[in-house]
Each structure stands twice: as C-alpha cells, then as structure tokens.
Short mmCIF file of C-alpha atoms in Angstrom, two decimals:
data_model
loop_
_atom_site.label_atom_id
_atom_site.label_comp_id
_atom_site.label_asym_id
_atom_site.label_seq_id
_atom_site.Cartn_x
_atom_site.Cartn_y
_atom_site.Cartn_z
CA ASP L 4 -6.01 26.44 6.10
CA VAL L 5 -5.05 23.83 8.65
CA LYS L 6 -3.64 25.28 11.81
CA VAL L 7 -1.42 23.32 14.15
CA THR L 8 -0.62 25.31 17.24
CA GLN L 9 2.11 24.49 19.71
CA SER L 10 1.64 26.10 23.08
CA SER L 11 5.13 27.54 23.48
CA ARG L 12 7.71 28.76 21.00
CA TYR L 13 10.57 28.71 23.50
CA LEU L 14 10.81 26.87 26.81
CA VAL L 15 13.59 26.63 29.38
CA LYS L 16 13.37 23.94 32.03
CA ARG L 17 15.66 22.48 34.65
CA THR L 18 16.98 18.93 34.74
CA GLY L 19 14.53 16.63 36.47
CA GLU L 20 11.46 18.77 35.86
CA LYS L 21 8.33 17.30 34.35
CA VAL L 22 7.65 19.07 31.06
CA PHE L 23 4.43 19.24 29.06
CA LEU L 24 4.43 20.24 25.40
CA GLU L 25 0.96 20.87 24.05
CA CYS L 26 -0.25 20.69 20.46
CA VAL L 27 -3.70 21.53 19.11
CA GLN L 28 -5.01 21.16 15.56
CA ASP L 29 -8.24 22.61 14.24
CA MET L 30 -9.05 20.38 11.26
CA ASP L 31 -10.42 17.23 12.86
CA HIS L 32 -7.39 15.20 11.75
CA GLU L 33 -7.19 11.62 12.95
CA ASN L 34 -3.40 11.39 13.05
CA MET L 35 -1.06 13.42 15.22
CA PHE L 36 2.70 13.14 15.58
CA TRP L 37 5.57 14.38 17.70
CA TYR L 38 9.04 14.74 16.19
CA ARG L 39 12.25 16.19 17.48
CA GLN L 40 14.78 17.84 15.26
CA ASP L 41 18.49 18.14 15.99
CA PRO L 42 21.31 19.48 13.82
CA GLY L 43 22.70 16.77 11.56
CA LEU L 44 20.05 14.23 12.59
CA GLY L 45 17.00 15.52 10.74
CA LEU L 46 13.52 14.87 12.09
CA ARG L 47 13.06 11.84 14.30
CA LEU L 48 9.66 10.45 15.23
CA ILE L 49 9.00 10.18 18.98
CA TYR L 50 5.36 9.09 19.19
CA PHE L 51 2.27 9.20 17.04
CA SER L 52 -1.44 8.70 17.53
CA TYR L 53 -4.08 7.73 15.00
CA ASP L 54 -7.08 8.08 17.27
CA VAL L 55 -8.16 9.39 20.64
CA LYS L 56 -6.50 7.48 23.47
CA MET L 57 -4.35 5.57 20.97
CA LYS L 58 -0.60 5.93 20.83
CA GLU L 59 2.28 4.23 19.07
CA LYS L 60 6.01 4.49 19.67
CA GLY L 61 8.16 6.02 17.01
CA ASP L 62 11.91 5.68 16.62
CA ILE L 63 13.00 7.39 19.84
CA PRO L 64 10.28 7.09 22.53
CA GLU L 65 12.63 6.64 25.49
CA GLY L 66 12.22 9.36 28.09
CA TYR L 67 8.91 10.54 26.63
CA SER L 68 5.24 9.75 26.98
CA VAL L 69 2.16 11.15 25.26
CA SER L 70 -1.49 11.76 25.93
CA ARG L 71 -4.39 12.10 23.54
CA GLU L 72 -7.63 12.56 25.48
CA LYS L 73 -9.31 14.66 22.79
CA LYS L 74 -9.00 14.40 19.03
CA GLU L 75 -7.64 17.90 18.59
CA ARG L 76 -4.98 17.77 21.29
CA PHE L 77 -1.80 15.72 21.53
CA SER L 78 0.53 16.27 24.47
CA LEU L 79 4.17 15.25 24.76
CA ILE L 80 5.42 14.67 28.29
CA LEU L 81 9.00 14.56 29.48
CA GLU L 82 8.69 12.78 32.80
CA SER L 83 12.09 13.94 34.08
CA ALA L 84 13.78 16.32 31.68
CA SER L 85 17.44 15.76 30.90
CA THR L 86 19.95 17.92 29.05
CA ASN L 87 20.00 15.50 26.10
CA GLN L 88 16.35 16.36 25.53
CA THR L 89 17.29 19.91 24.58
CA SER L 90 15.92 20.11 21.06
CA MET L 91 13.35 21.53 18.68
CA TYR L 92 10.05 19.67 19.07
CA LEU L 93 7.62 19.61 16.16
CA CYS L 94 4.02 18.53 16.26
CA ALA L 95 2.11 17.53 13.12
CA SER L 96 -1.33 16.29 12.15
CA SER L 97 -2.84 14.65 9.10
CA LEU L 98 -5.86 12.96 7.73
CA ARG L 99 -5.30 9.26 7.27
CA ASP L 100 -2.16 8.96 5.17
CA ARG L 101 -2.45 12.44 3.72
CA ALA L 102 0.12 15.21 3.88
CA LEU L 103 1.40 16.25 7.29
CA HIS L 104 0.71 19.75 8.60
CA PHE L 105 3.32 20.95 11.06
CA GLY L 106 3.30 23.53 13.80
CA ASN L 107 6.16 26.01 14.09
CA GLY L 108 7.90 24.06 16.80
CA THR L 109 8.89 24.47 20.44
CA ARG L 110 12.56 25.05 21.14
CA LEU L 111 13.17 23.39 24.51
CA THR L 112 16.32 24.01 26.50
CA VAL L 113 17.00 21.85 29.55
CA THR L 114 19.66 23.25 31.86
CA LEU K 9 8.53 1.71 5.21
CA ALA K 10 10.64 2.56 2.19
CA LYS K 11 13.97 4.11 3.10
CA THR K 12 14.86 7.17 1.08
CA THR K 13 18.30 8.53 0.22
CA GLN K 14 19.03 12.09 -0.87
CA PRO K 15 22.14 14.23 -1.29
CA ILE K 16 23.02 16.05 1.90
CA SER K 17 23.45 19.43 0.27
CA MET K 18 23.29 21.31 -3.03
CA ASP K 19 24.21 24.80 -4.15
CA SER K 20 22.62 26.75 -6.97
CA TYR K 21 22.64 30.26 -8.42
CA GLU K 22 19.49 32.31 -8.59
CA GLY K 23 17.44 31.76 -11.73
CA GLN K 24 18.68 28.23 -12.33
CA GLU K 25 16.55 25.09 -12.35
CA VAL K 26 17.38 22.77 -9.45
CA ASN K 27 16.80 19.03 -9.52
CA ILE K 28 16.99 17.05 -6.30
CA THR K 29 16.96 13.28 -6.70
CA CYS K 30 15.76 10.82 -4.10
CA SER K 31 16.27 7.08 -4.28
CA HIS K 32 13.77 4.66 -2.72
CA ASN K 33 14.75 1.21 -3.93
CA ASN K 34 12.33 -0.75 -1.76
CA ILE K 35 9.26 1.37 -2.36
CA ALA K 36 6.00 -0.53 -1.96
CA THR K 37 3.23 -0.71 -4.53
CA ASN K 38 0.91 1.60 -2.61
CA ASP K 39 3.53 4.14 -1.51
CA TYR K 40 3.30 7.71 -2.75
CA ILE K 41 6.35 9.96 -3.03
CA THR K 42 5.97 13.14 -1.04
CA TRP K 43 8.28 16.14 -0.72
CA TYR K 44 8.46 18.69 2.09
CA GLN K 45 10.30 22.00 2.40
CA GLN K 46 11.59 23.41 5.68
CA PHE K 47 12.82 26.92 6.37
CA PRO K 48 14.85 27.70 9.51
CA SER K 49 12.78 27.93 12.69
CA GLN K 50 9.66 26.59 10.98
CA GLY K 51 8.03 23.20 10.65
CA PRO K 52 8.25 21.37 7.30
CA ARG K 53 5.71 22.31 4.67
CA PHE K 54 4.16 19.95 2.11
CA ILE K 55 5.26 20.76 -1.45
CA ILE K 56 4.15 18.00 -3.80
CA GLN K 57 3.14 14.37 -3.98
CA GLY K 58 3.04 11.83 -6.81
CA TYR K 59 2.72 8.15 -7.62
CA LYS K 60 4.27 7.86 -11.07
CA THR K 61 5.17 9.86 -14.19
CA LYS K 62 4.99 13.61 -13.66
CA VAL K 63 3.14 15.92 -11.32
CA THR K 64 3.34 19.70 -11.47
CA ASN K 65 1.97 22.42 -9.22
CA GLU K 66 2.66 26.11 -8.74
CA VAL K 67 5.78 25.40 -6.69
CA ALA K 68 7.53 22.42 -8.27
CA SER K 69 7.44 19.41 -10.55
CA LEU K 70 7.94 15.82 -9.51
CA PHE K 71 9.25 13.18 -11.92
CA ILE K 72 8.89 9.50 -11.08
CA PRO K 73 10.17 6.90 -13.59
CA ALA K 74 8.28 3.72 -14.39
CA ASP K 75 10.23 1.56 -11.91
CA ARG K 76 9.54 4.10 -9.11
CA LYS K 77 12.91 3.42 -7.49
CA SER K 78 13.78 7.08 -7.58
CA SER K 79 12.14 10.46 -7.98
CA THR K 80 13.29 13.97 -8.85
CA LEU K 81 11.99 17.20 -7.41
CA SER K 82 12.45 20.02 -9.89
CA LEU K 83 12.38 23.67 -8.79
CA PRO K 84 12.25 26.04 -11.76
CA ARG K 85 14.25 29.28 -11.64
CA VAL K 86 15.10 29.24 -7.95
CA SER K 87 15.38 32.40 -5.91
CA LEU K 88 17.12 33.16 -2.63
CA SER K 89 13.88 32.39 -0.80
CA ASP K 90 14.06 28.77 -1.97
CA THR K 91 17.04 28.22 0.34
CA ALA K 92 15.71 25.47 2.62
CA VAL K 93 15.96 21.80 3.51
CA TYR K 94 13.98 19.48 1.24
CA TYR K 95 12.76 16.09 2.45
CA CYS K 96 11.63 13.13 0.35
CA LEU K 97 9.33 10.53 1.89
CA ALA K 98 7.50 7.40 0.79
CA LEU K 99 3.95 7.70 2.09
CA ARG K 100 1.73 4.65 2.31
CA ASN K 101 -1.75 5.20 0.92
CA SER K 102 -3.53 2.81 3.24
CA GLY K 103 -3.55 2.10 6.92
CA ASN K 104 -2.14 4.28 9.64
CA THR K 105 1.55 4.67 9.09
CA PRO K 106 3.98 7.11 10.63
CA LEU K 107 6.07 9.30 8.37
CA VAL K 108 9.78 8.81 8.85
CA PHE K 109 11.93 11.68 7.62
CA GLY K 110 15.51 11.30 6.46
CA LYS K 111 18.07 14.05 6.87
CA GLY K 112 16.92 15.92 3.80
CA THR K 113 18.84 17.96 1.23
CA ARG K 114 20.02 21.42 2.23
CA LEU K 115 19.65 23.67 -0.81
CA SER K 116 21.58 26.93 -0.76
CA VAL K 117 20.70 29.47 -3.44
CA ILE K 118 23.38 32.02 -4.13
CA ALA K 119 22.85 35.44 -5.71
#
C-alpha cells in the first residue's frame, strides 16, 4: 500500500514564524501536491510538483512556497505564518495522472 | 479542467442505496471521472474511476451516460460508516495536471 506520511498531525505556531510542513511518500510517485482544507471551502490546491525541483502554483499559492529536492519529499513552507493560514493541510502523491494518495493531514493553528 | 457540480449534502437511512450525481458539462475527451471519499480528520481516499458506461468495484458503482456530461456514484445498502464527504473529479489521462476538488457532497447516514 502507498504510504504518504506528514511529519506532524497537529502544529501550533505564532504569527510571523517560518513554518515547515513535511511530506514523504514511499512509492516513487512523480507527482506530489499540497492542499488546504477549510470548513465550507472544500480542498484547495496550493502547489504541486511533477518532478524533482519542479513546482507549479495551484489556486491559492500566496503566502506559501514549496521545495522538492528529492522525489519522495515535498515540503510546504509558510514564510511568515498568519492567522488566516490556520487550516488542515493535506499532502498527496500520485503516478502520472493516476489516483491521488493522501496523508492524514496536519492541523496547523497560528496564534 | 472540467468543473464539476454536486449536491452539497444528502441524507439516507441505513440499508438504502444512495446515488450521488455529479455534473461535468465541459468534460474533455480524455478526462476520466474519479470519486473520492473523506472521513473526518483523514485525507480523501480513492473510491472508483471510470470513463464511460458502468464500473463496479467492492465499494461502489459508477454510471456514466454516453454524453459523459454527468456521472452517478451508487453506494449499495449504506451503513453508518459510509457517512463521509464524497468528491467527484474529472481527471485528465495525459500530461501532468493538478486535481482540483470541489466542495463535495456530505452524506449523512441515519440509523
């Protein structure tokens, strides 16, 4: 079974802090994605990557950046966390245009 | 990317068959229809995927008419554990394309 592991289940950070959310997948998938999920808004795509060192903006990239130095790891970076970035963050991976496999999410609270 | 539209919520009693319809009027020729299920505090999970006619697996059936402008996810004899949010997506079968989720359908199964 594909395993997508997100480094933290819950995270509490202060406004202005730099925050790193890490995601690792173990199935050699080319594609990796970061979504955030908020009540009433569904899942929204932040960034995705279809190869090492490649990245593409999703629907809501503002305030975020990403890093993909190795195929199995995709990091989401909040350069200066703000309270409106309090959310559930979901990482996913897939083979090219195949079904997405999601991690269990990181619930980030920015105070 | 084809935009999908689903009902926001549905209720059902245990043991009933539930049909959730998704419309995707501008679906492209090489788009597949894919459904995901999400339980609270978990990432979405792939359920089923199809191109046209009918697909069935151990979890659900998917009906796609000839014009492919809509699809119906059918859950036979639902139980309380089927209470979840169900997402319909149009997934391109070529190239590297991000998956954009709508708000999904919240299914509540009542005893």
